[in-house]
mmCIF file with all atom_site columns, C-alpha atoms in Angstrom:
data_model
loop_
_atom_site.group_PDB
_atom_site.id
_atom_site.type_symbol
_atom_site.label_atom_id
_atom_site.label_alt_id
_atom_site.label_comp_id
_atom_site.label_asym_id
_atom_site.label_entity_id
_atom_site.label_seq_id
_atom_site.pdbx_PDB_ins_code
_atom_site.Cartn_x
_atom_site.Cartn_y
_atom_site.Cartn_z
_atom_site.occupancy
_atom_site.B_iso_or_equiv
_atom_site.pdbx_formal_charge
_atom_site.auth_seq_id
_atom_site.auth_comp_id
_atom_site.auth_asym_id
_atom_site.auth_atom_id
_atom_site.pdbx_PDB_model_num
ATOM 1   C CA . UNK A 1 1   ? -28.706 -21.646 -3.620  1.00 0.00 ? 759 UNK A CA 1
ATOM 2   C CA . UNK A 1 2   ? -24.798 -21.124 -3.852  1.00 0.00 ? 760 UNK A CA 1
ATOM 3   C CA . UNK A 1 3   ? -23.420 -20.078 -0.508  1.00 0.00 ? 761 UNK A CA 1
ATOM 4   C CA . UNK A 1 4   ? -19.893 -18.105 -1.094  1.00 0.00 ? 762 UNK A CA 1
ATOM 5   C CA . UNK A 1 5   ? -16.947 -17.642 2.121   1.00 0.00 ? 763 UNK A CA 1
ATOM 6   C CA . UNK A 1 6   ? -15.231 -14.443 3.031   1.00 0.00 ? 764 UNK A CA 1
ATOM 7   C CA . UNK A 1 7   ? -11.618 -14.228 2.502   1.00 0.00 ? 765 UNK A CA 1
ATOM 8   C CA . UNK A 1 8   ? -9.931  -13.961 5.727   1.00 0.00 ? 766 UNK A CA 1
ATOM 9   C CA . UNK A 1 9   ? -6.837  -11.751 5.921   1.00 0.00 ? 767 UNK A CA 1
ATOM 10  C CA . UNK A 1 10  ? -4.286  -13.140 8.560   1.00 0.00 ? 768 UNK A CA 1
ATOM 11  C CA . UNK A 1 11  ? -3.475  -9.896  10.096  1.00 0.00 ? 769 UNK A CA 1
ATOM 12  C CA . UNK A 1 12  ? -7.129  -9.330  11.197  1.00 0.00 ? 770 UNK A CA 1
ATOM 13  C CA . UNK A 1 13  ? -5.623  -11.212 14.282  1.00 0.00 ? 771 UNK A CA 1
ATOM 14  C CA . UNK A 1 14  ? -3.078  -8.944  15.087  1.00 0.00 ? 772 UNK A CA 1
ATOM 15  C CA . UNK A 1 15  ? -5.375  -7.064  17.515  1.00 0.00 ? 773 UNK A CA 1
ATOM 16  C CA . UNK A 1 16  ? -6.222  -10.105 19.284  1.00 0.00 ? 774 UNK A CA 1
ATOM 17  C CA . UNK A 1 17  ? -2.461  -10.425 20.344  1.00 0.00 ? 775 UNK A CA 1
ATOM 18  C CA . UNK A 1 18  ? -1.797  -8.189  23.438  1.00 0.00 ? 776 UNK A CA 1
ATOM 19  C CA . UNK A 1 19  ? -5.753  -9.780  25.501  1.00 0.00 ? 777 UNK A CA 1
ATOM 20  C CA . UNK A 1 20  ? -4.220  -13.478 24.547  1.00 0.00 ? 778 UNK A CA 1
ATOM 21  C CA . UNK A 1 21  ? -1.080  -12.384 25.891  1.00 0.00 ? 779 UNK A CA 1
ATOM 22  C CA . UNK A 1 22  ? -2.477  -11.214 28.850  1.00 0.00 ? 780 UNK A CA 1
ATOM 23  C CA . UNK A 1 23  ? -4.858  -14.243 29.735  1.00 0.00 ? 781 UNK A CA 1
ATOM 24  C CA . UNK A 1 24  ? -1.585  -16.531 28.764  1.00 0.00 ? 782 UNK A CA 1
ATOM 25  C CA . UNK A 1 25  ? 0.241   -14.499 31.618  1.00 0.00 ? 783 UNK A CA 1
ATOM 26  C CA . UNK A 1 26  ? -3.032  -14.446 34.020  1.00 0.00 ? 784 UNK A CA 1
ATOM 27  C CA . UNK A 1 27  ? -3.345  -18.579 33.467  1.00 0.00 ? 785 UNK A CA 1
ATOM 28  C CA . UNK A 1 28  ? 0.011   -18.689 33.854  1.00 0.00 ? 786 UNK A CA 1
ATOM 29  C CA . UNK A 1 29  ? 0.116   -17.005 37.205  1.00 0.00 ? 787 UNK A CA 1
ATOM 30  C CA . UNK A 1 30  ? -3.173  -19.462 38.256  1.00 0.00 ? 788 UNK A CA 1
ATOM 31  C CA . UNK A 1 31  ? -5.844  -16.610 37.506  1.00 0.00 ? 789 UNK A CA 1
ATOM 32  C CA . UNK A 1 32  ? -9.082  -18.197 36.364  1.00 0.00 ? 790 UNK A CA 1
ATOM 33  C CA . UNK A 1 33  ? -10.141 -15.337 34.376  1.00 0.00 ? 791 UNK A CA 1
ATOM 34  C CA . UNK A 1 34  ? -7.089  -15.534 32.247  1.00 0.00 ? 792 UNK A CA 1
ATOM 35  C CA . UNK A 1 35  ? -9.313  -19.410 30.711  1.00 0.00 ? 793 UNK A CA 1
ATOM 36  C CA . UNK A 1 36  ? -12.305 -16.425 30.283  1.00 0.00 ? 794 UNK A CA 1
ATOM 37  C CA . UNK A 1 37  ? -10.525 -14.318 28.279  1.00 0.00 ? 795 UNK A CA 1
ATOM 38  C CA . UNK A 1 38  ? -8.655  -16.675 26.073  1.00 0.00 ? 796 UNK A CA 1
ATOM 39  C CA . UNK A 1 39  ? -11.960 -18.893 25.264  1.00 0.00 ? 797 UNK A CA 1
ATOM 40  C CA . UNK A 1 40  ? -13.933 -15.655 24.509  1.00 0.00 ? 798 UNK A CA 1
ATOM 41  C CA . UNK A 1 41  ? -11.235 -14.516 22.058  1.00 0.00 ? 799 UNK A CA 1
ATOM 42  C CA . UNK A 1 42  ? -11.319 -17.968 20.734  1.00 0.00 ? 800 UNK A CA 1
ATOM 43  C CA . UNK A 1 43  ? -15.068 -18.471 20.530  1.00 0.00 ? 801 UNK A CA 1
ATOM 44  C CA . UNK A 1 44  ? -15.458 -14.656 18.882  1.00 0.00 ? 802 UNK A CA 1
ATOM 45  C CA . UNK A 1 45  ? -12.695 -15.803 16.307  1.00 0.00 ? 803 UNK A CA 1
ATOM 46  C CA . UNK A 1 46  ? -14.921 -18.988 15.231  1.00 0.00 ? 804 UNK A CA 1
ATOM 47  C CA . UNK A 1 47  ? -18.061 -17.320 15.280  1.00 0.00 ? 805 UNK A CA 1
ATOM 48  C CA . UNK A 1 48  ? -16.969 -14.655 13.130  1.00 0.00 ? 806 UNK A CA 1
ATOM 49  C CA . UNK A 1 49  ? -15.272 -16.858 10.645  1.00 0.00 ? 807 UNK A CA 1
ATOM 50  C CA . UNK A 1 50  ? -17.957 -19.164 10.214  1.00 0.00 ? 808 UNK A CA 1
ATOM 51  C CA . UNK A 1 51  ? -20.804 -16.552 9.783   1.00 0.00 ? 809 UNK A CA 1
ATOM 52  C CA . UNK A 1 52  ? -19.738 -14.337 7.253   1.00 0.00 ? 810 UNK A CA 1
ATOM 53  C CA . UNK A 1 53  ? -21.001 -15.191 3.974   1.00 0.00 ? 811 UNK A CA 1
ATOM 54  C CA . UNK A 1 54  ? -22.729 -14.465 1.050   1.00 0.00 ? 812 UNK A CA 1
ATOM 55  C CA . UNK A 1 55  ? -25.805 -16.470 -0.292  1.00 0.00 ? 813 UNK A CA 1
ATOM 56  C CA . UNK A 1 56  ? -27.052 -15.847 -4.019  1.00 0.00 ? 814 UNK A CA 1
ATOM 57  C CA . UNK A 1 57  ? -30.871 -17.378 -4.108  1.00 0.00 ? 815 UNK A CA 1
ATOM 58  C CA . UNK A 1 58  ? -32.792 -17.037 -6.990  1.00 0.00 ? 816 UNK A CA 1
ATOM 59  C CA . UNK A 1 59  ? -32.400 -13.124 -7.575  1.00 0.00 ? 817 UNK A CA 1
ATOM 60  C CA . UNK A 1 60  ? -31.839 -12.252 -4.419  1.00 0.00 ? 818 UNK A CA 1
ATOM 61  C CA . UNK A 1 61  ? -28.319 -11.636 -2.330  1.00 0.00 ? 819 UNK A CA 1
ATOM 62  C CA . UNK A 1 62  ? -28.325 -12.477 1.639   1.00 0.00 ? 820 UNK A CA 1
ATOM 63  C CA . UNK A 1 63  ? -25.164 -10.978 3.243   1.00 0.00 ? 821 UNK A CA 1
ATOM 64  C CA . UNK A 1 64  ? -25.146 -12.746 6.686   1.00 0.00 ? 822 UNK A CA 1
ATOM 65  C CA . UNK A 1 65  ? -22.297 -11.845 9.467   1.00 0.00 ? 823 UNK A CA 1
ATOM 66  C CA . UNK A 1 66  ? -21.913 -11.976 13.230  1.00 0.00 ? 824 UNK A CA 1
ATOM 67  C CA . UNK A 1 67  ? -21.649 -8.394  13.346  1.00 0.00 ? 825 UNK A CA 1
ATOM 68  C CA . UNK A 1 68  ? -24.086 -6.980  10.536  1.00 0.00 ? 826 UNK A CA 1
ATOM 69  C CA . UNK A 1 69  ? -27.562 -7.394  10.544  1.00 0.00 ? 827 UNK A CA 1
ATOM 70  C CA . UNK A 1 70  ? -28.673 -9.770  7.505   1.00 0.00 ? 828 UNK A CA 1
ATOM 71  C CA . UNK A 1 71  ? -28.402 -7.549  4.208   1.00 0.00 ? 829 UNK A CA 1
ATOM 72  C CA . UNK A 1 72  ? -30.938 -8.960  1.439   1.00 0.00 ? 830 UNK A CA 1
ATOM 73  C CA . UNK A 1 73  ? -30.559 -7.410  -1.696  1.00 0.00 ? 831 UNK A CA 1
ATOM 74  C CA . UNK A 1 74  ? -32.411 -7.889  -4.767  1.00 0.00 ? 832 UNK A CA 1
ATOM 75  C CA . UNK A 1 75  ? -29.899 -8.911  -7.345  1.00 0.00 ? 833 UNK A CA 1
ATOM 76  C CA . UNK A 1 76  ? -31.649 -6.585  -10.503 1.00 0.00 ? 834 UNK A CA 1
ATOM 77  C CA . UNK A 1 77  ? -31.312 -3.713  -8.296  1.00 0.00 ? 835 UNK A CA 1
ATOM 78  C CA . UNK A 1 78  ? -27.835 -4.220  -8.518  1.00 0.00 ? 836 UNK A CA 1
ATOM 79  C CA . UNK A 1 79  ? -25.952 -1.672  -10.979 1.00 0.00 ? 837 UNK A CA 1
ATOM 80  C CA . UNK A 1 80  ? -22.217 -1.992  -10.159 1.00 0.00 ? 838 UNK A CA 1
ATOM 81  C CA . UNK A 1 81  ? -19.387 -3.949  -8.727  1.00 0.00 ? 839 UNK A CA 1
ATOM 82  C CA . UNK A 1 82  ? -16.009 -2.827  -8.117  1.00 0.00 ? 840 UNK A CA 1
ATOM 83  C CA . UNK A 1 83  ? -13.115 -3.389  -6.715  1.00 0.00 ? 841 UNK A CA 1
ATOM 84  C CA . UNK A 1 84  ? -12.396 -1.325  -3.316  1.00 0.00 ? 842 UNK A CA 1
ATOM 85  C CA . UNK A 1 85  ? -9.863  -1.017  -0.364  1.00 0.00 ? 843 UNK A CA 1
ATOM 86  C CA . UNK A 1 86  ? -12.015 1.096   2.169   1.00 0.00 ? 844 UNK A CA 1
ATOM 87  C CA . UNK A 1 87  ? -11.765 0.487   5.597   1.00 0.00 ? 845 UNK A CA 1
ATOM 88  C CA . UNK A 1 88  ? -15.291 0.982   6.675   1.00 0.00 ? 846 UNK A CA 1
ATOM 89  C CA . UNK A 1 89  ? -16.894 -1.225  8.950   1.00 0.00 ? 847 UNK A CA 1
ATOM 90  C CA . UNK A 1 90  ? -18.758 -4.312  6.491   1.00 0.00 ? 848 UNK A CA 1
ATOM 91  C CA . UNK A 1 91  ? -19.824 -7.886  6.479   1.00 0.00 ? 849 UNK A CA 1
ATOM 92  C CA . UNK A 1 92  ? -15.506 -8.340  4.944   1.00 0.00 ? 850 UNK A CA 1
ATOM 93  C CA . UNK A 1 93  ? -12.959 -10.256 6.947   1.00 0.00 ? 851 UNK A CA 1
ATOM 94  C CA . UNK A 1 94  ? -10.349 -9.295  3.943   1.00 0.00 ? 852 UNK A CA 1
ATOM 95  C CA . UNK A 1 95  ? -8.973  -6.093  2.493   1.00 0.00 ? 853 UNK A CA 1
ATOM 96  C CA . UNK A 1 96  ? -9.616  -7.609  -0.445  1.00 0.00 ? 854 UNK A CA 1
ATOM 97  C CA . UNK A 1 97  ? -13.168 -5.943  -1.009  1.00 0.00 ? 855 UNK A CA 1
ATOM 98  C CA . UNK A 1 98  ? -15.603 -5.172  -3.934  1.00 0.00 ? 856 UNK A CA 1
ATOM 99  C CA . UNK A 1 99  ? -18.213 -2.600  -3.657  1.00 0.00 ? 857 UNK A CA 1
ATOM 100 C CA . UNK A 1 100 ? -21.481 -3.883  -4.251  1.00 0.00 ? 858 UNK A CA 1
ATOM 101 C CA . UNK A 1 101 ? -23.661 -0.716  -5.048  1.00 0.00 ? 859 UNK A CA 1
ATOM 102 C CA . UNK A 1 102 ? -27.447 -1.158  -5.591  1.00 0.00 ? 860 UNK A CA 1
ATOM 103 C CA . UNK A 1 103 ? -30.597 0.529   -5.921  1.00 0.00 ? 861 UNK A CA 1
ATOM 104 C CA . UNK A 1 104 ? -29.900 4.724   -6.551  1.00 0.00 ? 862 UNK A CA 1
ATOM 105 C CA . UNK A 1 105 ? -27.136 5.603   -3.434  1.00 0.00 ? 863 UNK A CA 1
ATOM 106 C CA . UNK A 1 106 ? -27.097 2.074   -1.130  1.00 0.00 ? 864 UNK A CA 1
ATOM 107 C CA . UNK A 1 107 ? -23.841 0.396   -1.430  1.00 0.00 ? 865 UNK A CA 1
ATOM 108 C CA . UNK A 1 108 ? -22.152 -2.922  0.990   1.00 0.00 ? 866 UNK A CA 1
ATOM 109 C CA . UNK A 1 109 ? -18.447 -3.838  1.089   1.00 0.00 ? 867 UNK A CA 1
ATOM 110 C CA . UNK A 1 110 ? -17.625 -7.700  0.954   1.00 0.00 ? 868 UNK A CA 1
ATOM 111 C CA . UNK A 1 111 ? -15.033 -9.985  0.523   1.00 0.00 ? 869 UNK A CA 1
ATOM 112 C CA . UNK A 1 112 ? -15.835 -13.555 -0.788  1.00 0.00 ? 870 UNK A CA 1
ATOM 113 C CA . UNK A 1 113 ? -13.283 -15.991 -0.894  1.00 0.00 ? 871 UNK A CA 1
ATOM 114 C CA . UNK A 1 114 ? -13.907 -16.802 -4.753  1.00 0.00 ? 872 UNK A CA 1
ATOM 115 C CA . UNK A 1 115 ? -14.799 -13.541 -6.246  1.00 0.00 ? 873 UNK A CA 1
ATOM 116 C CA . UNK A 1 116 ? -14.905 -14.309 -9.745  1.00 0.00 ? 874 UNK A CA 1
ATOM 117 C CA . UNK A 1 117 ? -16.913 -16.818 -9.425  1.00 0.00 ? 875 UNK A CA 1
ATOM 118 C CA . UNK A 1 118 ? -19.323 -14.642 -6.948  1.00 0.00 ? 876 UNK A CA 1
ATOM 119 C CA . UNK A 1 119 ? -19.571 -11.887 -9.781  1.00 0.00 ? 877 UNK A CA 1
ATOM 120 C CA . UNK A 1 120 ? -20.428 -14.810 -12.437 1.00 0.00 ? 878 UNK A CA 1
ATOM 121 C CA . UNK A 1 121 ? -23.113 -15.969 -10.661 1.00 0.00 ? 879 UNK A CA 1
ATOM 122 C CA . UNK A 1 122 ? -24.314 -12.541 -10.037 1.00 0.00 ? 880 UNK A CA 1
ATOM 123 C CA . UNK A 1 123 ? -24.004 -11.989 -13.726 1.00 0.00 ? 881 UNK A CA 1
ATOM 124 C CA . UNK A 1 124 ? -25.997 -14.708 -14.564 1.00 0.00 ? 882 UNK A CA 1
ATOM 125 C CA . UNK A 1 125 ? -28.938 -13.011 -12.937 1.00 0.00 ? 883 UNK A CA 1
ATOM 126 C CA . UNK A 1 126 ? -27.773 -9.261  -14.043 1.00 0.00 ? 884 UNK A CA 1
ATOM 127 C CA . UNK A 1 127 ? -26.272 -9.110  -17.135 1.00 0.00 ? 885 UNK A CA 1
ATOM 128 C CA . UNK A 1 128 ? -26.722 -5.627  -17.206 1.00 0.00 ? 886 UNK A CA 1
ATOM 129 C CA . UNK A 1 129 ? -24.436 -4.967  -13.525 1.00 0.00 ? 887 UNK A CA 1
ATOM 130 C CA . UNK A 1 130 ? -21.449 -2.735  -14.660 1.00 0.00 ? 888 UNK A CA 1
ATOM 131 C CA . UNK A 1 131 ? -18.217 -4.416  -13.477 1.00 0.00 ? 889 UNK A CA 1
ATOM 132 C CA . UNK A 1 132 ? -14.659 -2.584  -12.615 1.00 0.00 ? 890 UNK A CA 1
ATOM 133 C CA . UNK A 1 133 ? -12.115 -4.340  -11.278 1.00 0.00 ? 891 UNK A CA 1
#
């Protein structure tokens, strides 16, 4: 079982700025829920980080985030990876996506952390994926 990270692009934060601002200037002025706010934004930025990734197992591909119920695909129903910089909603923390599509129309957008080395060990399985990046 290899177990691959997502990339993380910095600027993912960026939204997070104005609510930590706020709870900064509600702890500031002695509001409790200003500690709320500021451990929730804390705690959703670990959780995420730590739960997106991508396990190859034998010939099959678990695609496990926070916010994304677990994807399992077959690895041999896999028929082409590419390289991609959609903005749909995936299981990628990084703009730095390839398109995984599989079976006849079902495609997923990721972003591991070492991508060449995720499409190698896909390869291994399925020589036959088409590859375009």
């Amino acid at each position: 079982m290899k177990i691959y990270k997502s990339k993380i692009d910095w600027w993912l934060g960026l939204p997070l700025l104005y609510p930590i601002f706020l709870s900064i200037t509600s702890i500031i002025e002695g509001k409790w829920f200003g500690y709320l706010i500021l451990a929730s934004i804390i705690l959703l930025v670990i959780f995420t980080s730590k739960s997106t990734k991508y396990i190859i197992n034998e010939n099959l591909l678990t695609i496990k985030s926070l916010f994304v119920v677990n994807t399992k695909i077959d690895i041999s129903t896999i028929r082409k990876i590419e390289k991609t910089s959609s903005i749909l909603s995936s299981p990628a923390l990084s703009m730095d996506r390839i398109a995984i599509r599989y079976n006849k129309f079902d495609e997923i957008y990721i972003s591991p952390k070492e991508k060449q080395l995720f499409i190698d060990e896909l390869l291994k399985i399925n020589p036959n994926i088409e590859i375009k990046l």
